[in-house]
mmCIF file of C-alpha atoms in Angstrom:
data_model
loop_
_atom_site.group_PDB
_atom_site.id
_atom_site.type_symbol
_atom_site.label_atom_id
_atom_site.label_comp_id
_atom_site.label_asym_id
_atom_site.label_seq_id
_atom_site.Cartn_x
_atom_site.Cartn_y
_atom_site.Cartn_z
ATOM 1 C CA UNK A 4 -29.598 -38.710 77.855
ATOM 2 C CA UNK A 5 -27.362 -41.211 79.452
ATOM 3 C CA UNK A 6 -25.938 -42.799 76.393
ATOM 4 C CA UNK A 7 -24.492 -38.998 75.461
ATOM 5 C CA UNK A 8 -20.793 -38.402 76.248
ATOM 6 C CA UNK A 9 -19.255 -35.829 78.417
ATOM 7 C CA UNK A 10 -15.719 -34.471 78.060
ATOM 8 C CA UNK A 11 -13.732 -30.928 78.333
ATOM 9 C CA UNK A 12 -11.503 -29.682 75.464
ATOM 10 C CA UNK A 13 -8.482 -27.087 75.499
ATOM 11 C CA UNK A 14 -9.690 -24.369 72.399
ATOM 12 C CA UNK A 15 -8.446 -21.074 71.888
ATOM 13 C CA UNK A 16 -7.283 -20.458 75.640
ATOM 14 C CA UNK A 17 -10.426 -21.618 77.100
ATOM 15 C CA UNK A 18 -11.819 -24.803 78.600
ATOM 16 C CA UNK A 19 -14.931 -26.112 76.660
ATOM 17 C CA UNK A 20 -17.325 -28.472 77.434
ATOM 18 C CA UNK A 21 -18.792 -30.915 74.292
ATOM 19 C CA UNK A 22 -21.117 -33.649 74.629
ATOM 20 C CA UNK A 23 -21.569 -36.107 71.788
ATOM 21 C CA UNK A 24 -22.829 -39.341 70.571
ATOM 22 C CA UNK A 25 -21.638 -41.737 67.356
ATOM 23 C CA UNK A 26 -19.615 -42.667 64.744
ATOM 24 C CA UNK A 27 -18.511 -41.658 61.455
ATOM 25 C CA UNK A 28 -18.822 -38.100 59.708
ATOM 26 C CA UNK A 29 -18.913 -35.150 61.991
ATOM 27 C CA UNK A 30 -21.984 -32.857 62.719
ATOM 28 C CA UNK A 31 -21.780 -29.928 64.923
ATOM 29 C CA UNK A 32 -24.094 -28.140 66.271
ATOM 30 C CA UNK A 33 -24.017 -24.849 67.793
ATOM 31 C CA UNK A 34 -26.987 -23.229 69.823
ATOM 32 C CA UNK A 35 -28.540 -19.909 70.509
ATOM 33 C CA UNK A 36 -29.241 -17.621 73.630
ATOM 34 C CA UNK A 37 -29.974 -18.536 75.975
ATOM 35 C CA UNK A 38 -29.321 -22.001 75.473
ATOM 36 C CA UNK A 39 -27.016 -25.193 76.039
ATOM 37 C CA UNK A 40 -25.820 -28.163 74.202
ATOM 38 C CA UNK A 41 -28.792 -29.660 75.447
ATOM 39 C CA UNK A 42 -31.340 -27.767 72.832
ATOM 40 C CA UNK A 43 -29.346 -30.002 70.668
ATOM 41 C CA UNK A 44 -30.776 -33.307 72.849
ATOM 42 C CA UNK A 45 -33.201 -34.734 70.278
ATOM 43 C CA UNK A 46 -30.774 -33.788 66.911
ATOM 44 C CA UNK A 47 -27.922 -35.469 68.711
ATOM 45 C CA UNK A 48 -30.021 -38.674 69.966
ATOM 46 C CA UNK A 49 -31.545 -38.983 66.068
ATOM 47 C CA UNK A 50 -28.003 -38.275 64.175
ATOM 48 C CA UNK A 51 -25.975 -40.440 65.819
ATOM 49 C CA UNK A 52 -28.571 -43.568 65.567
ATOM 50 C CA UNK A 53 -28.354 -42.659 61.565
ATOM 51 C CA UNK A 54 -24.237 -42.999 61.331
ATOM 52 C CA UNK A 55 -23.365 -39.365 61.736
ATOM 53 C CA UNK A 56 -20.808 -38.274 65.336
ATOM 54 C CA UNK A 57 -23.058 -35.724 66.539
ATOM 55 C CA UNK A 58 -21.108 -33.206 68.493
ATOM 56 C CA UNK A 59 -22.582 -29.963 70.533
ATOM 57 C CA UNK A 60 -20.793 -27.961 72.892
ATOM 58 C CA UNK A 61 -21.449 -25.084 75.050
ATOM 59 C CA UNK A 62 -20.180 -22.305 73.304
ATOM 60 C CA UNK A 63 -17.937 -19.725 75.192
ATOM 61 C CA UNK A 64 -19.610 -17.934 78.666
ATOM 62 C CA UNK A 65 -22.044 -21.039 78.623
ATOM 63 C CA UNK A 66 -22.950 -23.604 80.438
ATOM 64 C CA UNK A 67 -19.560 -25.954 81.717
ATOM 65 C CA UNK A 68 -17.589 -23.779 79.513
ATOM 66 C CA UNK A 69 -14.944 -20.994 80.158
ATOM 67 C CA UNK A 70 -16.450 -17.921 80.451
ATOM 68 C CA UNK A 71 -14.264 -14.918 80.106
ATOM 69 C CA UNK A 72 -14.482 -11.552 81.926
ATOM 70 C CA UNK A 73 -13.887 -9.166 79.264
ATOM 71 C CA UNK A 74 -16.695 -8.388 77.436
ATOM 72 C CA UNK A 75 -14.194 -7.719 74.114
ATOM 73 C CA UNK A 76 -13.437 -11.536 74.607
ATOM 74 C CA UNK A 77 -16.687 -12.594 72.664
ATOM 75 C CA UNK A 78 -16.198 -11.262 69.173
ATOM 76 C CA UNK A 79 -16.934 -12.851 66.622
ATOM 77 C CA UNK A 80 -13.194 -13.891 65.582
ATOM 78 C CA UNK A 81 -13.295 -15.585 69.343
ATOM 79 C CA UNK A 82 -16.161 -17.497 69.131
ATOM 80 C CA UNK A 83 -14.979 -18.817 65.128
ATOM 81 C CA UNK A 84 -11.509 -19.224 66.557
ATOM 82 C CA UNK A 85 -13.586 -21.650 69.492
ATOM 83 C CA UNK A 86 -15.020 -23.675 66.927
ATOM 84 C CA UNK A 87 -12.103 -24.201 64.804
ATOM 85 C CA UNK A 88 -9.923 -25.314 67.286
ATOM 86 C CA UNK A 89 -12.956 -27.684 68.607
ATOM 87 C CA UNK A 90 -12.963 -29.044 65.051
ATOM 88 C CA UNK A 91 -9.118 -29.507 65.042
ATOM 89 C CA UNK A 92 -9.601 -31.447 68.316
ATOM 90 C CA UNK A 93 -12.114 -33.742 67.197
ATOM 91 C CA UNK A 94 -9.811 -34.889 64.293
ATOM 92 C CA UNK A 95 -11.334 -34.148 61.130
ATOM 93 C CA UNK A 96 -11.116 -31.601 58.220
ATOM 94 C CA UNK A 97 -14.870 -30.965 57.956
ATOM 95 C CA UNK A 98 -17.570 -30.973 59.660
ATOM 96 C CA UNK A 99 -22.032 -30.747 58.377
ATOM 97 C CA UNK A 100 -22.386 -27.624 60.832
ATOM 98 C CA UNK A 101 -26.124 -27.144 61.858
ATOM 99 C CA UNK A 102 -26.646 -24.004 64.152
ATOM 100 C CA UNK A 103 -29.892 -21.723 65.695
ATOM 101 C CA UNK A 104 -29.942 -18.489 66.663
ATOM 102 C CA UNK A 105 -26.255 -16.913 67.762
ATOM 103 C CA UNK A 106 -25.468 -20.366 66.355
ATOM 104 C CA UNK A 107 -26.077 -19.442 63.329
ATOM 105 C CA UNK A 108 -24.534 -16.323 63.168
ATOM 106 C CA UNK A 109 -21.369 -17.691 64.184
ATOM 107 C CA UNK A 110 -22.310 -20.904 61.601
ATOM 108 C CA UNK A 111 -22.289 -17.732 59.053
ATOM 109 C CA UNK A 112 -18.943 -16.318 60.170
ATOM 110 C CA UNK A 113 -17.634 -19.745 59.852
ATOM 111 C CA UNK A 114 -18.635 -19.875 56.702
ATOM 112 C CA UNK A 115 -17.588 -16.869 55.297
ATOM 113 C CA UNK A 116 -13.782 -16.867 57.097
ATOM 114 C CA UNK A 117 -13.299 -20.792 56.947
ATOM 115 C CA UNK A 118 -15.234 -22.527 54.008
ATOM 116 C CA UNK A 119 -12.327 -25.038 53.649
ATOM 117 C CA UNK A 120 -13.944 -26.763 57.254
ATOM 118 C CA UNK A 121 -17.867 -26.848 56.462
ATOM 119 C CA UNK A 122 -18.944 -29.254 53.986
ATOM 120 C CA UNK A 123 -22.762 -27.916 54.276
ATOM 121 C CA UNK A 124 -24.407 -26.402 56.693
ATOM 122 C CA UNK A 125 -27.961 -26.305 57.845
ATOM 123 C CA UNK A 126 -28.960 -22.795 59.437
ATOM 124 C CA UNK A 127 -31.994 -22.382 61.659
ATOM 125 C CA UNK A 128 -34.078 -18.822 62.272
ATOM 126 C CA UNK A 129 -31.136 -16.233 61.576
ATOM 127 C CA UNK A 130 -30.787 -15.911 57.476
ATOM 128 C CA UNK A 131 -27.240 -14.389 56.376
ATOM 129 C CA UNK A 132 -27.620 -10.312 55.727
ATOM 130 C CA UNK A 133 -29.393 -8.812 58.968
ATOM 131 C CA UNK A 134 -26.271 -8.919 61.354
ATOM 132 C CA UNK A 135 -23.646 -9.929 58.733
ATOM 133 C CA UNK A 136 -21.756 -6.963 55.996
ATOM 134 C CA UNK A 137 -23.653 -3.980 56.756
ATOM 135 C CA UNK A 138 -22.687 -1.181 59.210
ATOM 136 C CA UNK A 139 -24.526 -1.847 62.157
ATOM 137 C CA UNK A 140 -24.043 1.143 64.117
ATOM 138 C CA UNK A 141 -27.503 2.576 63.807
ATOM 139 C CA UNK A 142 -28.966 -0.956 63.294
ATOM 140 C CA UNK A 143 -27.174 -2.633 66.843
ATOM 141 C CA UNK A 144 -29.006 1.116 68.757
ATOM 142 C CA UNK A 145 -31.872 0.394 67.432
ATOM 143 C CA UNK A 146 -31.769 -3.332 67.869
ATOM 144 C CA UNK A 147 -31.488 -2.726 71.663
ATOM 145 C CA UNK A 148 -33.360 -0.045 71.941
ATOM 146 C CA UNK A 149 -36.033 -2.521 70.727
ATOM 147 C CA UNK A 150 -35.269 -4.389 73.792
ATOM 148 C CA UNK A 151 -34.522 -2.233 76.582
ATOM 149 C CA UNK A 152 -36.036 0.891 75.739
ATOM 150 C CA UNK A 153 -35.294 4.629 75.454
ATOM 151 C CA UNK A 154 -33.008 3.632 78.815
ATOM 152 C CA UNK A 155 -30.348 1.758 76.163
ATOM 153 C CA UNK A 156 -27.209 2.926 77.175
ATOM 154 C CA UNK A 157 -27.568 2.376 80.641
ATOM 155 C CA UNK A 158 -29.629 -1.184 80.335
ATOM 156 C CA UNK A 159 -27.271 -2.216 77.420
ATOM 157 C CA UNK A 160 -25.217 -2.862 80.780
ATOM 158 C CA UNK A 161 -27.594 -3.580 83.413
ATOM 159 C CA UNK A 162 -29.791 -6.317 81.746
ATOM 160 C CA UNK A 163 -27.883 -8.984 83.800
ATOM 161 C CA UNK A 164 -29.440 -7.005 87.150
ATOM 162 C CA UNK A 165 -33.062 -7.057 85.509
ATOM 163 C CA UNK A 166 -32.634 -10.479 84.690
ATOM 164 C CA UNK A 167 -31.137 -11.663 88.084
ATOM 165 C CA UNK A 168 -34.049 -9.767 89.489
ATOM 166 C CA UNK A 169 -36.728 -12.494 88.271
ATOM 167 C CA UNK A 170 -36.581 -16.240 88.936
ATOM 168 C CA UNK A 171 -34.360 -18.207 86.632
ATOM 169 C CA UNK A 172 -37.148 -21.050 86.360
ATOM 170 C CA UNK A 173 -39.884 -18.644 85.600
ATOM 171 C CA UNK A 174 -37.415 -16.292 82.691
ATOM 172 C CA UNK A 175 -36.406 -19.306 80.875
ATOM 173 C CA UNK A 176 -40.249 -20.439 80.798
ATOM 174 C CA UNK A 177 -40.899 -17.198 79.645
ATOM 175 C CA UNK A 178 -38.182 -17.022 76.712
ATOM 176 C CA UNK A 179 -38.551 -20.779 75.540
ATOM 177 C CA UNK A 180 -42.380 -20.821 75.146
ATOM 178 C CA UNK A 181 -42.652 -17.390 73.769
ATOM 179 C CA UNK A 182 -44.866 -17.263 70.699
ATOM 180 C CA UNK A 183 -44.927 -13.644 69.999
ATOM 181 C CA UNK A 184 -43.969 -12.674 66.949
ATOM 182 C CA UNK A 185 -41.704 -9.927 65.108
ATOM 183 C CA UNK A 186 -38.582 -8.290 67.835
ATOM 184 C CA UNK A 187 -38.299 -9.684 71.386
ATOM 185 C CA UNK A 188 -38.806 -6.728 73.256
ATOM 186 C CA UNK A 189 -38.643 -5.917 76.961
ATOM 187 C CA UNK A 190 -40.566 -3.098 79.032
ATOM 188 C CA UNK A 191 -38.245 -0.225 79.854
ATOM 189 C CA UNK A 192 -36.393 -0.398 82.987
ATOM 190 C CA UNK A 193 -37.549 -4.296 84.071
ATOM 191 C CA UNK A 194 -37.694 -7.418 82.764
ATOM 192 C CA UNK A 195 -41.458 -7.544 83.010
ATOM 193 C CA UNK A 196 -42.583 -10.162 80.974
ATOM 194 C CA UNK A 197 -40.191 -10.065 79.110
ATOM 195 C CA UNK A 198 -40.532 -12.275 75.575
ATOM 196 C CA UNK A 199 -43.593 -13.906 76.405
ATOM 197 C CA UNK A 200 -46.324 -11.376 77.526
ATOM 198 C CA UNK A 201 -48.445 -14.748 78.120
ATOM 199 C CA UNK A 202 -46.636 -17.094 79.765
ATOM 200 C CA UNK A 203 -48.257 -20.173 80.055
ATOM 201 C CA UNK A 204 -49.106 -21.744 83.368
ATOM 202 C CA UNK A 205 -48.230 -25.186 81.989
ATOM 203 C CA UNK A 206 -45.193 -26.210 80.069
ATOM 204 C CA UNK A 207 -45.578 -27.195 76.058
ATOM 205 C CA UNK A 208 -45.498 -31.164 75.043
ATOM 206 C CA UNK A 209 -41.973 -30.557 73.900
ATOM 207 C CA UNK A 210 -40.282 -29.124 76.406
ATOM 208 C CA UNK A 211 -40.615 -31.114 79.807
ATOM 209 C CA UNK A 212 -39.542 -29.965 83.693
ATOM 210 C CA UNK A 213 -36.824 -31.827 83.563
ATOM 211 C CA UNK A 214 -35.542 -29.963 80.714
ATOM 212 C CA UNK A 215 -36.248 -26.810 82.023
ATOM 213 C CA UNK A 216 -34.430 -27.352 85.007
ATOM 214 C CA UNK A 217 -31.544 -28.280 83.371
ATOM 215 C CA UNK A 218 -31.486 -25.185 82.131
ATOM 216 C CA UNK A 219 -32.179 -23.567 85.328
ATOM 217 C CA UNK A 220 -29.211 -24.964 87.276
ATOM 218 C CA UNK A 221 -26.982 -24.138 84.635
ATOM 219 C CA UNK A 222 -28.262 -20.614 84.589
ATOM 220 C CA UNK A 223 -28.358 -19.941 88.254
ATOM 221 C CA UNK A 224 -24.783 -21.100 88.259
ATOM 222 C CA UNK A 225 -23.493 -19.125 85.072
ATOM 223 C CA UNK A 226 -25.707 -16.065 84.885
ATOM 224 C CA UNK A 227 -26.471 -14.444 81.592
ATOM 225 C CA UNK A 228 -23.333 -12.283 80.799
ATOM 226 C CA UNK A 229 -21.661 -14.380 78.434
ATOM 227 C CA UNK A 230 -24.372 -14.641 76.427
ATOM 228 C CA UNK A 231 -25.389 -10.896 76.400
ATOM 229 C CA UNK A 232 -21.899 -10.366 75.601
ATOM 230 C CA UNK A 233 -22.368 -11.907 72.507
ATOM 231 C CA UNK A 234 -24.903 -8.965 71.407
ATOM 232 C CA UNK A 235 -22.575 -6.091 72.860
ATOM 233 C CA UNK A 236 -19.804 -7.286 70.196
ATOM 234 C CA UNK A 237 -21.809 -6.505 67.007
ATOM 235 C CA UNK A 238 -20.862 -3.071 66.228
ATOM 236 C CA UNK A 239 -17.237 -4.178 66.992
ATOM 237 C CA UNK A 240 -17.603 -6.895 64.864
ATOM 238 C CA UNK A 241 -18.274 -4.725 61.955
ATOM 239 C CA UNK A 242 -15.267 -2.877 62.655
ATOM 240 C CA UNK A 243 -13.495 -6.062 62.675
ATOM 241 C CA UNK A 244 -14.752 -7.749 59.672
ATOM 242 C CA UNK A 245 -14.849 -4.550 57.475
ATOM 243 C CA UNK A 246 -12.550 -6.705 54.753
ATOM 244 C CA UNK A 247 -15.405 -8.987 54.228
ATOM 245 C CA UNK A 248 -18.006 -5.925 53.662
ATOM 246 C CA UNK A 249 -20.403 -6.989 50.743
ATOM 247 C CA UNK A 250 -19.103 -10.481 50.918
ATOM 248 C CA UNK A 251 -21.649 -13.617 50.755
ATOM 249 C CA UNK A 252 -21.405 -16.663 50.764
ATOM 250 C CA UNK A 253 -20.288 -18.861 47.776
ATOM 251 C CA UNK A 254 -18.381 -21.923 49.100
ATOM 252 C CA UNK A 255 -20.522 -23.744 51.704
ATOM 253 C CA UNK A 256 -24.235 -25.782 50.319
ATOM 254 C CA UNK A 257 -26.349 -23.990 52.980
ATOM 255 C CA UNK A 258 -30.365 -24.938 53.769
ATOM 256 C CA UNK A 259 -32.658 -22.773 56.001
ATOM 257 C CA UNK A 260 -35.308 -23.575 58.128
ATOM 258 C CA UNK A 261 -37.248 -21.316 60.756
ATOM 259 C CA UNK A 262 -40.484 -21.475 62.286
ATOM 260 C CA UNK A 263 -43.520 -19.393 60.736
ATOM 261 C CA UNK A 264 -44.204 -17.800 63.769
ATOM 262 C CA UNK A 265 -40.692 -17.378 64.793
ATOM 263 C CA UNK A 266 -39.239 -14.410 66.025
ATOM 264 C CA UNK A 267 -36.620 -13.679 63.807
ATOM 265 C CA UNK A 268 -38.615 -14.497 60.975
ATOM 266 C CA UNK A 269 -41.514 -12.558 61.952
ATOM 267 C CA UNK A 270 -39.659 -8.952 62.147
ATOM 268 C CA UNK A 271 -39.749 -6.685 59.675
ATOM 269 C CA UNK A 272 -38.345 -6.848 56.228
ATOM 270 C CA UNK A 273 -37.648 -10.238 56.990
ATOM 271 C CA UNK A 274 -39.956 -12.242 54.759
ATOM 272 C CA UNK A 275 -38.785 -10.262 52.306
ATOM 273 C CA UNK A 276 -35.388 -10.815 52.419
ATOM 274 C CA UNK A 277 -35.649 -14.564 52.995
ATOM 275 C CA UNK A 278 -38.173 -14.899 49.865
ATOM 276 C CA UNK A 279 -37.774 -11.992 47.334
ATOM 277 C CA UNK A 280 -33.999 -12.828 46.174
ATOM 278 C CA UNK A 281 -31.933 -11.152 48.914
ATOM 279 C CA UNK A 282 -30.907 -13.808 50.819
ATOM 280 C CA UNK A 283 -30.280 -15.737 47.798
ATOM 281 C CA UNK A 284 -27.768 -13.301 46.406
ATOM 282 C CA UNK A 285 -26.153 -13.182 49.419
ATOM 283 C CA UNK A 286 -26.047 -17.051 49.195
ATOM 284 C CA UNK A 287 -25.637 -18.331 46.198
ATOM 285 C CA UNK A 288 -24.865 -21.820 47.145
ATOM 286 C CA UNK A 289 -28.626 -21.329 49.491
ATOM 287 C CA UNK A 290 -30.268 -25.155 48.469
ATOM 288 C CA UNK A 291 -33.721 -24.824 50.293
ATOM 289 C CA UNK A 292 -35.700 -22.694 52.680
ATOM 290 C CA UNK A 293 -38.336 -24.439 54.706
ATOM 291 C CA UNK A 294 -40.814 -22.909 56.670
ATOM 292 C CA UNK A 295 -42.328 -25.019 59.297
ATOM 293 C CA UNK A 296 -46.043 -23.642 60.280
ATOM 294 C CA UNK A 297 -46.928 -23.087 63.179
ATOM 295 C CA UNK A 298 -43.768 -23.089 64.986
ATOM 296 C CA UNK A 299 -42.072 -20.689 67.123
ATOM 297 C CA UNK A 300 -38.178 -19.582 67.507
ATOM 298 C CA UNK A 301 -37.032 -22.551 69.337
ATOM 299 C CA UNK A 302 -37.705 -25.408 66.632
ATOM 300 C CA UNK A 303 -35.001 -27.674 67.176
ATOM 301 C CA UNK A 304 -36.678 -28.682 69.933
ATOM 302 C CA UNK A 305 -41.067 -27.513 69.453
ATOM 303 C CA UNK A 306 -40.185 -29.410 66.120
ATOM 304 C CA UNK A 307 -37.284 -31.859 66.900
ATOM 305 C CA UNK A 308 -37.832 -34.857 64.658
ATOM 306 C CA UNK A 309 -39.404 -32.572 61.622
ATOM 307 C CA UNK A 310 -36.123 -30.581 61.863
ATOM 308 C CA UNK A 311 -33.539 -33.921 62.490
ATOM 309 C CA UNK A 312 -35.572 -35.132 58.848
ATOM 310 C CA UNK A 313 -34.610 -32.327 57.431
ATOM 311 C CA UNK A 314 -30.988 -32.395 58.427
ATOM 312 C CA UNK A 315 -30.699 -35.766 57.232
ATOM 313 C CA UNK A 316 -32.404 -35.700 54.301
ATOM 314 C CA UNK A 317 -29.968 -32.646 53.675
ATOM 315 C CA UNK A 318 -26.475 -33.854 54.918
ATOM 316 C CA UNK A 319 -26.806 -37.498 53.209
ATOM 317 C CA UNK A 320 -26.490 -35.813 49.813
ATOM 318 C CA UNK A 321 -22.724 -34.970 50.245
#
């Protein structure tokens, strides 16, 4: 990963830290909890060898970026207003955005409040309509209460002394290699096993030590509020966005891929939403869904060089 540049940016009153890699037309790529530019490694190492400036930062409370205090500094008009100004900096008018997990959801905000910057973008795991125009008040409840338990109120703001309670090697083993399928859910009142109920004793093929202790430093140094932060914004972000209620998206050329075993994609209603017309009349301008067997919620990098083909084969087009 030596050939990857390092540099820090001034966006929306923070300090932001981007690596990237090439010439010619811009694609960013935003990642997921908990992650780092570096789930981006193999996408950014593949783009930029096919003509493309591949560009991922660590999004706000991550990694070498700025992470802010306040936990009303990580709505969702923050974390657009982030990558807006990072795509001002980098000189261009558009960018191919490609995004996973809270990536994506901010790739759909993006896309629904500035369609004028994203000439296509290529979503992974989180389709449009579950945490996007719908009041969320009884969804975000029981969305946590599917992780923390009846205890949600009170672990809604102690997770970060659960998680600091079990070794930062052994809880990002546990998240990355989970395979379990439908909601991530934790046992009340610890962090147990968390995800993965079967952590493996050995690491996967695609994910090596040295990438998990990148990870880990980064981690141990940061902690996990910024990123939980993220979650404890969603019924405020309804309240913000309630102008764009029943909005979708009509602007942006959009594909989907996810991992048939994934997470996200696993929960319930979610098949249907994805296949049965919802998500397409939410997203008209939706291209393709592809569904990659066998693979679990973290397929940019289980599935690196399926997914970089796909992102190619999409982004050439325009």
């Amino acid at each position: 990963m030596e050939s990857i540049e390092h540099r820090t940016v001034e966006v929306n009153g923070i300090k932001m830290h981007v690596a990237e890699k090439g010439e010619g037309a811009v694609v960013l790529f935003l990642h997921g909890f908990p992650e780092l530019w570096y789930s981006w490694r193999h996408q950014i190492l593949a783009l930029s060898s096919l003509g493309y400036r591949a560009v991922a930062p660590d999004l706000r409370g991550y990694g070498d970026t700025e992470a802010p205090s306040t936990v009303n500094s990580y709505t969702c008009f923050h974390l657009v207003g982030d990558i807006i100004a990072l795509i001002d900096s980098l000189g261009v008018d558009k960018v191919f955005l490609v995004a996973h997990d809270w990536g994506a959801i901010i790739g759909w905000y993006l896309c629904l409040f500035r369609p004028d910057r994203i000439k296509a973008y290529v979503c992974l795991s989180v389709p449009f309509r579950p945490f996007l125009g719908r009041n969320p008040k009884q969804k975000t409840v029981d969305f946590f209460h599917s992780l923390y338990g009846d205890d949600y109120y009170i672990c809604r703001f102690q997770m970060e002394a659960e998680m600091a309670g079990v070794d930062t090697a052994y809880l990002m083993k546990n998240i990355l290699t989970t395979r379990k399928t439908g909601p991530p859910t934790f046992p009340k009142g610890e962090y147990g096993t968390g995800f993965n109920p079967v952590t493996p004793d050995t690491l996967p093929s695609w994910i090596s030590q040295e990438d998990l202790d990148y990870y880990v430093t980064k981690f141990n140094k940061t902690g996990f509020s910024g990123g939980l932060n993220y979650y404890r914004n969603l019924n405020l972000n309804w309240e913000l966005t309630a102008p764009w209620t029943g909005a979708g998206i009509v602007d942006v050329p959009v594909k989907f891929i996810t991992g048939g075993v994934d997470l996200v994609y696993t929960s319930p209603g979610m098949k249907e939403y994805i296949h049965n017309g919802g998500f397409k009349k939410d997203v008209p301008t939706l291209e393709e869904v592809v569904v990659q067997e066998g693979v679990a919620h973290f397929n940019n990098q289980e599935a690196a060089e399926d997914v970089s083909n796909h992102i190619y084969d999409f982004i050439k087009k325009f």
